[in-house]
Tab-separated table of C-alpha atoms in Angstrom:
chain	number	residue	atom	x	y	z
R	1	UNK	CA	13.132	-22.907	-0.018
R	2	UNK	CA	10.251	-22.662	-2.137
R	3	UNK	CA	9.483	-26.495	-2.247
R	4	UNK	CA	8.281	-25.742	1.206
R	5	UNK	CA	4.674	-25.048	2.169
R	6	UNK	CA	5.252	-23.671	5.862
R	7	UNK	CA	8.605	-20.832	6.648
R	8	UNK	CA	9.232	-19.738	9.613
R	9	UNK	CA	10.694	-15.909	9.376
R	10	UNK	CA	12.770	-14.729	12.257
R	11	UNK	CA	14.672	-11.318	12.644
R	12	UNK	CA	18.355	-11.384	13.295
R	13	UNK	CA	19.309	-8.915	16.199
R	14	UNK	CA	20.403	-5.743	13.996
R	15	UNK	CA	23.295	-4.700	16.681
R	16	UNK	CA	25.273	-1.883	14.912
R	17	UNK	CA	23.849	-2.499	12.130
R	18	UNK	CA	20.288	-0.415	10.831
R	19	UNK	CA	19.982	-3.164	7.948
R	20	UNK	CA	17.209	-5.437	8.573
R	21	UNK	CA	18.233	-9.117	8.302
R	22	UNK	CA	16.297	-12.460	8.644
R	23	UNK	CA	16.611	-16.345	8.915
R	24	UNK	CA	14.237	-18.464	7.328
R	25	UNK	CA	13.444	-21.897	8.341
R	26	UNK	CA	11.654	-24.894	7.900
R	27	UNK	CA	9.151	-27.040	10.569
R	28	UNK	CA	11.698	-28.242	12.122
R	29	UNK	CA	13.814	-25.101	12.439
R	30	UNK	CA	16.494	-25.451	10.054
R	31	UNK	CA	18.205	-22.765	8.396
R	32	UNK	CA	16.893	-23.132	4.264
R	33	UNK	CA	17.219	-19.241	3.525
R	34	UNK	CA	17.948	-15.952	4.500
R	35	UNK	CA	16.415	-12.405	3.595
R	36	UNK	CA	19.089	-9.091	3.641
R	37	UNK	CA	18.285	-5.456	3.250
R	38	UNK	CA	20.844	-3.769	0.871
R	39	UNK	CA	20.909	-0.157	0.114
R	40	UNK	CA	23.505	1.089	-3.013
R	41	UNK	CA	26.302	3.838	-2.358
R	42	UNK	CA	24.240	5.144	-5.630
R	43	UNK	CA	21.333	4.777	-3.877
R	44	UNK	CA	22.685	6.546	-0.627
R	45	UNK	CA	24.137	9.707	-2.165
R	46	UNK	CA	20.301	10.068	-4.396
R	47	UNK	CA	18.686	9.805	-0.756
R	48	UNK	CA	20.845	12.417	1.209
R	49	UNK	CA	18.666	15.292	-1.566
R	50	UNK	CA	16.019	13.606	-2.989
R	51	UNK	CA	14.970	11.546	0.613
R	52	UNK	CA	15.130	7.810	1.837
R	53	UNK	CA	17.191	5.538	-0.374
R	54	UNK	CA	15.451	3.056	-2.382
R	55	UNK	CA	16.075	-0.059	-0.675
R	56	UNK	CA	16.058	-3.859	-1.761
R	57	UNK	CA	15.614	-6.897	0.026
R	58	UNK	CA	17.440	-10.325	-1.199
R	59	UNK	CA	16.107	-13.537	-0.613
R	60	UNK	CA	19.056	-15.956	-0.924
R	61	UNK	CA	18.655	-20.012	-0.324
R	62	UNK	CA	21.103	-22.292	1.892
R	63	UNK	CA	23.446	-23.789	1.955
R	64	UNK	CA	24.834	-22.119	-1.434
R	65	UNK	CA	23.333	-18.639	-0.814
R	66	UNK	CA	22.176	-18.717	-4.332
R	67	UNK	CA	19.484	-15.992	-5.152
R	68	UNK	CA	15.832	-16.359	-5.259
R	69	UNK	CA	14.148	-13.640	-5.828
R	70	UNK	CA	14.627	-9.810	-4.459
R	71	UNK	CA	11.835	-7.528	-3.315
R	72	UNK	CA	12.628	-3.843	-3.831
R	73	UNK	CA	11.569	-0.084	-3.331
R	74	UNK	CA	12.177	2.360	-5.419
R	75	UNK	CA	11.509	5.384	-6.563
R	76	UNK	CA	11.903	9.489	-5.876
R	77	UNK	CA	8.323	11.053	-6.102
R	78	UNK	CA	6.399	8.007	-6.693
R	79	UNK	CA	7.428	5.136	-4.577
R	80	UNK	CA	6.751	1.666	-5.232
R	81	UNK	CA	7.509	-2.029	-3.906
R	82	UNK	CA	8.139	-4.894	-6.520
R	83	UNK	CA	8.974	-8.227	-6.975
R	84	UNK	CA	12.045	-9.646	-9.157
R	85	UNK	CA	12.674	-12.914	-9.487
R	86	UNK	CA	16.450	-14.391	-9.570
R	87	UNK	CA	16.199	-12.760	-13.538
R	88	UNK	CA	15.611	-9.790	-12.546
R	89	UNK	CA	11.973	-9.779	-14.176
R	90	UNK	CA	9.199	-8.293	-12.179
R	91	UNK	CA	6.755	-10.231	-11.552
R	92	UNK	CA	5.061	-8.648	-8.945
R	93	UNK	CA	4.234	-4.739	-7.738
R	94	UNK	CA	2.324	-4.317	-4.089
R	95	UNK	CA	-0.462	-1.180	-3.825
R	96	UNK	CA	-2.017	0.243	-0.641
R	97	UNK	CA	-5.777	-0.312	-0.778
R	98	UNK	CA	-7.075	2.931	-1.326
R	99	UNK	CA	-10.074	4.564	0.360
R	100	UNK	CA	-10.015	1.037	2.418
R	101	UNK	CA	-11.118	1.353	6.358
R	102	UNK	CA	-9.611	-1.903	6.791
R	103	UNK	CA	-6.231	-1.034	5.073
R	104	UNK	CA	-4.451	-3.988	3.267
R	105	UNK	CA	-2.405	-4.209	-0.190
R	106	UNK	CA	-3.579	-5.134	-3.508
R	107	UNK	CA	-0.937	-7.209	-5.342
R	108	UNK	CA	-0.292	-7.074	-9.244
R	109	UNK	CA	1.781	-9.100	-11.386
R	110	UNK	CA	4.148	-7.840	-13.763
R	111	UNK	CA	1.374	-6.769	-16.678
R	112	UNK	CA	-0.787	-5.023	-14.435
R	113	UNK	CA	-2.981	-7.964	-13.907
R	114	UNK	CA	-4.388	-8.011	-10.519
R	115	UNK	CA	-3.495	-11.451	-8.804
R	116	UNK	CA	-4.218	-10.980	-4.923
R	117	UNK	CA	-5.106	-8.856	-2.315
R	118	UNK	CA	-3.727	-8.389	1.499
R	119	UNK	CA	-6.002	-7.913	4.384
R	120	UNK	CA	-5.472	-8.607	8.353
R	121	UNK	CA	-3.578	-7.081	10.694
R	122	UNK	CA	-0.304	-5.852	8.856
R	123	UNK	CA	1.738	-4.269	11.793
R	124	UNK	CA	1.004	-7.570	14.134
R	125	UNK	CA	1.850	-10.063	11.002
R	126	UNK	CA	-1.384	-11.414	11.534
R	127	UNK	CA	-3.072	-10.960	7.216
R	128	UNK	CA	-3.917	-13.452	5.052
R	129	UNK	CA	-3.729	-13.622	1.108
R	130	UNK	CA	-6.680	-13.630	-0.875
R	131	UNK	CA	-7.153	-14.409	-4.628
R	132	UNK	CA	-8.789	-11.104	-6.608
R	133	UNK	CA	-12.573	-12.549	-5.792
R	134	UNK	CA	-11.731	-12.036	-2.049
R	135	UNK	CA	-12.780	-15.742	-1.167
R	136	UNK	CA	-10.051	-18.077	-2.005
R	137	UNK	CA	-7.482	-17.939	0.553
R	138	UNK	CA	-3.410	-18.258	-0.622
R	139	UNK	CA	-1.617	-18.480	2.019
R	140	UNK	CA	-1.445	-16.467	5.868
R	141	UNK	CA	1.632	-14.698	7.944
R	142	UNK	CA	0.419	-15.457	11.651
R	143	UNK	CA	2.311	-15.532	14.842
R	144	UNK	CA	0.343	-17.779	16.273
R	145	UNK	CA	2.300	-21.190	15.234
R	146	UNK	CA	1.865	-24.513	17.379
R	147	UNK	CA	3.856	-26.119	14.936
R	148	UNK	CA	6.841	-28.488	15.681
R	149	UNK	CA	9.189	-25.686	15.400
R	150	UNK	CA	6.980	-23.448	18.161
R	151	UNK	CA	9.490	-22.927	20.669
R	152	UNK	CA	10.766	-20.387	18.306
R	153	UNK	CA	8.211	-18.093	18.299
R	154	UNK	CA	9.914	-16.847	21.614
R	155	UNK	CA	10.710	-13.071	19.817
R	156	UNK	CA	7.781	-10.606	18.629
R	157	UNK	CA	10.165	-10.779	15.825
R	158	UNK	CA	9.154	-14.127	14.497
R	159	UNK	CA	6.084	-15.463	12.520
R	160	UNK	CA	5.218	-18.575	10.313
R	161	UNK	CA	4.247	-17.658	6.351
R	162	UNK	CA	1.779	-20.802	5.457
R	163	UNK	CA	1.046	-21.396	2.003
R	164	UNK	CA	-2.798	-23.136	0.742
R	165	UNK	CA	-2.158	-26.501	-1.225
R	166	UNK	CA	-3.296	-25.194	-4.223
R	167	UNK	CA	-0.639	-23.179	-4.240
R	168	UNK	CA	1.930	-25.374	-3.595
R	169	UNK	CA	3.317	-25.710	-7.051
R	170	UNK	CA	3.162	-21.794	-7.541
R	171	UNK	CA	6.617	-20.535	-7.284
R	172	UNK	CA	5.210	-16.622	-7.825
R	173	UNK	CA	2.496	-16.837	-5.531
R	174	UNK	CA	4.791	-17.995	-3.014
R	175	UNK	CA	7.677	-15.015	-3.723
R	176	UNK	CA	4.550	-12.636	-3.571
R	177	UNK	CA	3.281	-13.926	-0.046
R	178	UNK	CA	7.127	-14.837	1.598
R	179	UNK	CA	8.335	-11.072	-0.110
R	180	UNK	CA	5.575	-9.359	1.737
R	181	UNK	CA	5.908	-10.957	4.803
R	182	UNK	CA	8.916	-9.850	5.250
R	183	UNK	CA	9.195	-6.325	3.353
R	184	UNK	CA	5.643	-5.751	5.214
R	185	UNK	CA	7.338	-2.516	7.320
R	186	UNK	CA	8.756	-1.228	4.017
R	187	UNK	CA	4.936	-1.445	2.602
R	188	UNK	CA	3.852	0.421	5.453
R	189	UNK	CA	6.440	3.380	5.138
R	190	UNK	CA	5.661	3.870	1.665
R	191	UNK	CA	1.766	4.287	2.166
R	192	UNK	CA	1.142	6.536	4.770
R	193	UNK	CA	-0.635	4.769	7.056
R	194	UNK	CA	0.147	1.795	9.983
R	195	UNK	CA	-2.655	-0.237	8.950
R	196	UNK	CA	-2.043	-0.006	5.848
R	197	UNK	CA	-5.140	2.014	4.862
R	198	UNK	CA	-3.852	4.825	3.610
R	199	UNK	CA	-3.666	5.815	-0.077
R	200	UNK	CA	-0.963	4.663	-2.289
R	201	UNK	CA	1.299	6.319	-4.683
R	202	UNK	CA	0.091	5.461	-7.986
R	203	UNK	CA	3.262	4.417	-10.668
C-alpha cells in the first residue's frame, strides 16, 4: 500500500454499525488496504464518566490484512491525535493551527520536530500538505480525481490522497498524509472548530 503514489479512500456504508470503515484502492480500483475504527471495552467504560472514548483507527494492507500503521486519539482532558507505526512507535502527533483564520493542522513527528503543516478545505477533503517553510508541497486529499479509477468518485464519501515524487520513498510522510485523510473528522472533533481553525489542546 505504501509503494503507491496515488490511493483512492472510499467509505464503506456504516449500516448498524457507528464505526467508521474504509476501502483503499489503487488507480485502477483495486482493493490494496483497508482503514477500521476500533474503540476498547476499556476505552468504552472510561468514556461513559470521563466523555468520548479514545478511539483508534487501523490501517491494515491486502490481501493478508497485515498492519501498517494505526492513527489514534486519546486522551481525557487533553486530547490528542497520533501516529503509530506497525511498532507501535509514534511517529507522528497532528495540532490545530492556533489563532489561524484559515484553520489547518500542524503536524509533528515523534520528538517534537515540526515536519508539515495542513491547509485547504478540511471538511470538503479538498487540503494539501506542506513542508514546515509553507512552499514545498507533499502530497493533496482532493475529490476532484479524473484519474483511471474516476468512476468511483460517485459517493461524497470518496477522495484520492496523491503523494509529490519526492516523497515517494518516504514511508512516514506518506502514513502522516493517508492517516489524516482519513482520521480528518476525528481532527476536527478534537479542535473545536469545522475548519479546523480553532485552538488546539496543547499535550
Amino acid at each position: 500500500m505504501l509503494e503507491l503514489n496515488t490511493l483512492i479512500v472510499k467509505q464503506k456504508a456504516k449500516l448498524l454499525s457507528s464505526r467508521a470503515s474504509f476501502e483503499i484502492l489503487d488507480e485502477s480500483g483495486k482493493l490494496v488496504g483497508t482503514a477500521e475504527q476500533s474503540t476498547t471495552a476499556l476505552a468504552k467504560l472510561v468514556g461513559m464518566v470521563l466523555g468520548p472514548p479514545a478511539t483508534k483507527i487501523e490501517f491494515r494492507e491486502k490481501p493478508d490484512d497485515s498492519l501498517v500503521f494505526t492513527v489514534r486519539r486519546g486522551g481525557t482532558i487533553f486530547k490528542k491525535v497520533e501516529v503509530l507505526d506497525a511498532q507501535g512507535t509514534v511517529i507522528g502527533l497532528y495540532k490545530a493551527k492556533r489563532f489561524s483564520l484559515a484553520g489547518g493542522f500542524q503536524v509533528y513527528d515523534g520528538s517534537g520536530k515540526h515536519v508539515a503543516e495542513i491547509r485547504g478545505k478540511m471538511l470538503k477533503s479538498e487540503y494539501t500538505f506542506f513542508q514546515p517553510d509553507g512552499k514545498t508541497e507533499m502530497g493533496k486529499v482532493s475529490k476532484k480525481w479524473a484519474g483511471m479509477a474516476k468512476e468511483l468518485f460517485t459517493s461524497a464519501d470518496t477522495y484520492a490522497v496523491q503523494i509529490e515524487p519526492a516523497f515517494e520513498d518516504d514511508p512516514k510522510a506518506k502514513m502522516l498524509i493517508l492517516g489524516a485523510a482519513v482520521a480528518i473528522d476525528s481532527l476536527m472533533s478534537t479542535s473545536g472548530g469545522a475548519s479546523g481553525g480553532g485552538e488546539s489542546d496543547d499535550e
